[in-house]
Tab-separated table of N, CA and C in Angstrom:
chain	number	residue	atom	x	y	z
A	1115	MET	N	98.138	203.483	124.724
A	1115	MET	CA	98.259	204.616	124.039
A	1115	MET	C	99.641	204.939	123.603
A	1116	SER	N	99.640	205.446	122.268
A	1116	SER	CA	100.963	205.731	121.573
A	1116	SER	C	101.329	207.078	121.735
A	1117	ASN	N	100.555	208.031	121.668
A	1117	ASN	CA	100.673	209.381	121.892
A	1117	ASN	C	100.812	209.945	123.272
A	1118	ALA	N	101.663	210.823	123.543
A	1118	ALA	CA	101.655	211.414	124.844
A	1118	ALA	C	100.398	212.239	125.066
A	1119	PRO	N	100.057	212.746	126.262
A	1119	PRO	CA	99.086	213.459	126.505
A	1119	PRO	C	99.245	214.956	126.145
A	1120	LEU	N	98.231	215.719	125.840
A	1120	LEU	CA	98.364	217.042	125.399
A	1120	LEU	C	99.215	217.902	126.146
A	1121	MET	N	99.216	217.666	127.629
A	1121	MET	CA	99.949	218.422	128.508
A	1121	MET	C	100.593	217.526	129.543
A	1122	PRO	N	101.774	216.888	129.133
A	1122	PRO	CA	102.255	215.876	129.857
A	1122	PRO	C	102.495	216.277	131.429
A	1123	LYS	N	103.063	217.428	131.543
A	1123	LYS	CA	103.574	217.704	133.070
A	1123	LYS	C	102.348	217.991	133.862
A	1124	ALA	N	101.129	218.594	133.406
A	1124	ALA	CA	100.152	218.881	134.042
A	1124	ALA	C	99.352	217.661	134.297
A	1125	THR	N	99.301	216.772	133.430
A	1125	THR	CA	98.788	215.433	133.542
A	1125	THR	C	99.422	214.628	134.738
A	1126	ALA	N	100.751	214.609	134.663
A	1126	ALA	CA	101.578	214.017	135.715
A	1126	ALA	C	101.310	214.387	136.942
A	1127	VAL	N	101.199	215.761	137.165
A	1127	VAL	CA	100.826	216.406	138.483
A	1127	VAL	C	99.582	215.826	138.944
A	1128	TRP	N	98.663	215.838	138.189
A	1128	TRP	CA	97.166	215.256	138.549
A	1128	TRP	C	97.303	213.980	138.859
A	1129	LEU	N	98.004	212.983	137.999
A	1129	LEU	CA	98.138	211.566	138.423
A	1129	LEU	C	98.899	211.225	139.719
A	1130	LEU	N	99.976	212.093	140.068
A	1130	LEU	CA	100.602	211.995	141.203
A	1130	LEU	C	99.732	212.406	142.429
A	1131	ASP	N	98.873	213.474	142.365
A	1131	ASP	CA	98.070	213.856	143.441
A	1131	ASP	C	96.894	213.056	143.669
A	1132	ASN	N	96.383	212.443	142.578
A	1132	ASN	CA	95.114	211.785	142.742
A	1132	ASN	C	94.936	210.212	142.550
A	1133	THR	N	96.078	209.622	142.254
A	1133	THR	CA	96.154	208.310	142.199
A	1133	THR	C	97.278	207.575	142.908
A	1134	ALA	N	97.428	206.209	142.981
A	1134	ALA	CA	98.449	205.544	143.663
A	1134	ALA	C	99.378	204.861	142.706
A	1135	LEU	N	99.350	205.361	141.349
A	1135	LEU	CA	100.301	205.041	140.464
A	1135	LEU	C	101.634	205.124	140.765
A	1136	SER	N	102.644	204.304	140.254
A	1136	SER	CA	104.020	204.412	140.545
A	1136	SER	C	104.621	205.439	139.613
A	1137	PHE	N	105.733	205.938	139.883
A	1137	PHE	CA	106.383	206.814	139.027
A	1137	PHE	C	106.668	206.356	137.700
A	1138	ASP	N	107.021	204.983	137.670
A	1138	ASP	CA	107.106	204.411	136.387
A	1138	ASP	C	106.001	204.414	135.549
A	1139	GLN	N	104.831	204.087	136.099
A	1139	GLN	CA	103.502	204.059	135.383
A	1139	GLN	C	103.037	205.441	134.875
A	1140	VAL	N	103.311	206.428	135.742
A	1140	VAL	CA	102.977	207.850	135.319
A	1140	VAL	C	103.815	208.257	134.208
A	1141	ALA	N	105.258	208.012	134.190
A	1141	ALA	CA	106.099	208.309	133.293
A	1141	ALA	C	105.737	207.650	131.968
A	1142	ASP	N	105.430	206.475	131.933
A	1142	ASP	CA	105.155	205.632	130.801
A	1142	ASP	C	103.847	206.343	130.171
A	1143	PHE	N	102.894	206.591	130.906
A	1143	PHE	CA	101.626	207.219	130.378
A	1143	PHE	C	102.065	208.639	129.682
A	1144	CYS	N	102.744	209.386	130.482
A	1144	CYS	CA	103.135	210.854	130.063
A	1144	CYS	C	104.258	210.961	129.183
A	1145	LYS	N	104.771	209.734	128.860
A	1145	LYS	CA	106.009	209.825	127.808
A	1145	LYS	C	106.941	210.673	128.508
A	1146	MET	N	107.274	210.628	129.773
A	1146	MET	CA	108.454	211.282	130.434
A	1146	MET	C	109.347	210.275	131.130
A	1147	HIS	N	110.481	210.784	131.498
A	1147	HIS	CA	111.553	210.031	132.165
A	1147	HIS	C	111.002	209.744	133.715
A	1148	PRO	N	111.144	208.700	134.351
A	1148	PRO	CA	110.656	208.419	135.701
A	1148	PRO	C	111.500	209.470	136.668
A	1149	LEU	N	112.596	209.891	136.408
A	1149	LEU	CA	113.211	210.882	137.251
A	1149	LEU	C	112.606	212.360	137.088
A	1150	GLU	N	111.966	212.492	136.025
A	1150	GLU	CA	111.173	213.750	135.917
A	1150	GLU	C	109.870	213.708	136.742
A	1151	ILE	N	109.371	212.456	136.780
A	1151	ILE	CA	108.102	212.233	137.613
A	1151	ILE	C	108.492	212.398	139.123
A	1152	LYS	N	109.757	211.919	139.511
A	1152	LYS	CA	110.044	212.069	140.869
A	1152	LYS	C	110.554	213.300	141.121
A	1153	ALA	N	110.998	214.083	140.353
A	1153	ALA	CA	111.280	215.610	140.638
A	1153	ALA	C	109.866	216.347	140.825
A	1154	ILE	N	108.913	216.127	140.067
A	1154	ILE	CA	107.471	216.722	140.118
A	1154	ILE	C	107.078	216.291	141.604
A	1155	ALA	N	107.158	214.995	141.901
A	1155	ALA	CA	106.626	214.562	143.183
A	1155	ALA	C	107.488	215.187	144.327
A	1156	ASP	N	108.632	215.450	144.159
A	1156	ASP	CA	109.457	216.099	145.339
A	1156	ASP	C	109.233	217.591	145.340
A	1157	GLY	N	108.611	218.213	144.391
A	1157	GLY	CA	108.383	219.552	144.358
A	1157	GLY	C	109.518	220.324	143.729
A	1158	ASP	N	110.410	219.588	143.114
A	1158	ASP	CA	111.648	220.256	142.319
A	1158	ASP	C	111.256	220.689	140.975
A	1159	SER	N	110.263	220.278	140.470
A	1159	SER	CA	109.774	220.624	139.067
A	1159	SER	C	108.367	220.692	139.016
A	1160	ALA	N	108.007	221.490	137.814
A	1160	ALA	CA	106.517	221.659	137.664
A	1160	ALA	C	106.023	222.574	138.833
A	1161	GLN	N	106.564	223.370	139.469
A	1161	GLN	CA	105.980	224.029	140.455
A	1161	GLN	C	105.002	225.240	139.725
A	1162	GLY	N	103.904	225.299	140.353
A	1162	GLY	CA	102.856	226.159	139.898
A	1162	GLY	C	101.909	225.687	138.732
A	1163	ILE	N	102.349	224.374	138.284
A	1163	ILE	CA	101.491	223.828	137.246
A	1163	ILE	C	100.362	223.230	137.888
A	1164	LYS	N	99.095	223.726	137.452
A	1164	LYS	CA	97.959	222.872	137.886
A	1164	LYS	C	97.743	221.743	137.193
A	1165	GLY	N	97.303	220.689	137.989
A	1165	GLY	CA	97.023	219.374	137.247
A	1165	GLY	C	95.786	219.490	136.267
A	1166	LEU	N	96.051	218.537	135.333
A	1166	LEU	CA	95.029	218.400	134.353
A	1166	LEU	C	94.456	216.948	134.411
A	1167	ASP	N	93.083	216.902	134.660
A	1167	ASP	CA	92.531	215.613	134.784
A	1167	ASP	C	92.364	214.892	133.482
A	1168	PRO	N	93.077	213.748	133.379
A	1168	PRO	CA	93.021	212.988	132.113
A	1168	PRO	C	91.761	212.115	132.076
A	1169	ILE	N	90.976	212.034	132.896
A	1169	ILE	CA	89.742	211.399	132.760
A	1169	ILE	C	88.709	212.354	132.158
A	1170	SER	N	88.610	213.489	132.627
A	1170	SER	CA	87.787	214.526	132.081
A	1170	SER	C	88.023	214.898	130.483
A	1171	THR	N	89.280	214.820	130.155
A	1171	THR	CA	89.715	215.069	128.770
A	1171	THR	C	89.595	213.911	127.879
A	1172	GLY	N	89.202	212.744	128.499
A	1172	GLY	CA	89.083	211.585	127.755
A	1172	GLY	C	90.389	210.820	127.298
A	1173	GLN	N	91.624	211.112	128.147
A	1173	GLN	CA	92.590	210.566	127.793
A	1173	GLN	C	92.782	209.179	128.589
A	1174	LEU	N	92.164	208.986	129.635
A	1174	LEU	CA	92.221	207.950	130.393
A	1174	LEU	C	90.792	207.594	131.063
A	1175	THR	N	90.528	206.395	131.346
A	1175	THR	CA	89.221	206.138	132.121
A	1175	THR	C	89.511	205.615	133.437
A	1176	ARG	N	88.641	205.715	134.303
A	1176	ARG	CA	88.764	205.495	135.820
A	1176	ARG	C	89.244	203.856	136.030
A	1177	GLU	N	88.702	203.151	134.910
A	1177	GLU	CA	88.920	201.668	134.939
A	1177	GLU	C	90.623	201.514	134.496
A	1178	GLU	N	90.933	202.265	133.548
A	1178	GLU	CA	92.491	202.172	133.180
A	1178	GLU	C	93.220	202.448	134.319
A	1179	ILE	N	92.866	203.561	135.067
A	1179	ILE	CA	93.760	203.827	136.283
A	1179	ILE	C	93.610	202.660	137.240
A	1180	GLN	N	92.505	202.068	137.591
A	1180	GLN	CA	92.459	201.090	138.629
A	1180	GLN	C	93.242	199.866	138.109
A	1181	LEU	N	93.263	199.546	136.724
A	1181	LEU	CA	94.050	198.554	136.336
A	1181	LEU	C	95.520	198.689	136.665
A	1182	GLY	N	95.984	200.023	136.653
A	1182	GLY	CA	97.545	200.311	136.843
A	1182	GLY	C	97.863	199.964	138.408
């Protein structure tokens, strides 16, 4: 995928909460820096942002997440 998700921070929040993907994998998909992803995981960033499911929005499939 060459384009970033519509809401990258919300998508990153969902991926961190619902998958076992690494920070690098989430950062690559969301077109964000891995340190931004780490800050989200640590609760230092994106506080109050509700996760956006990339599967329901058609940005990813379950199979693609499992391959990661």
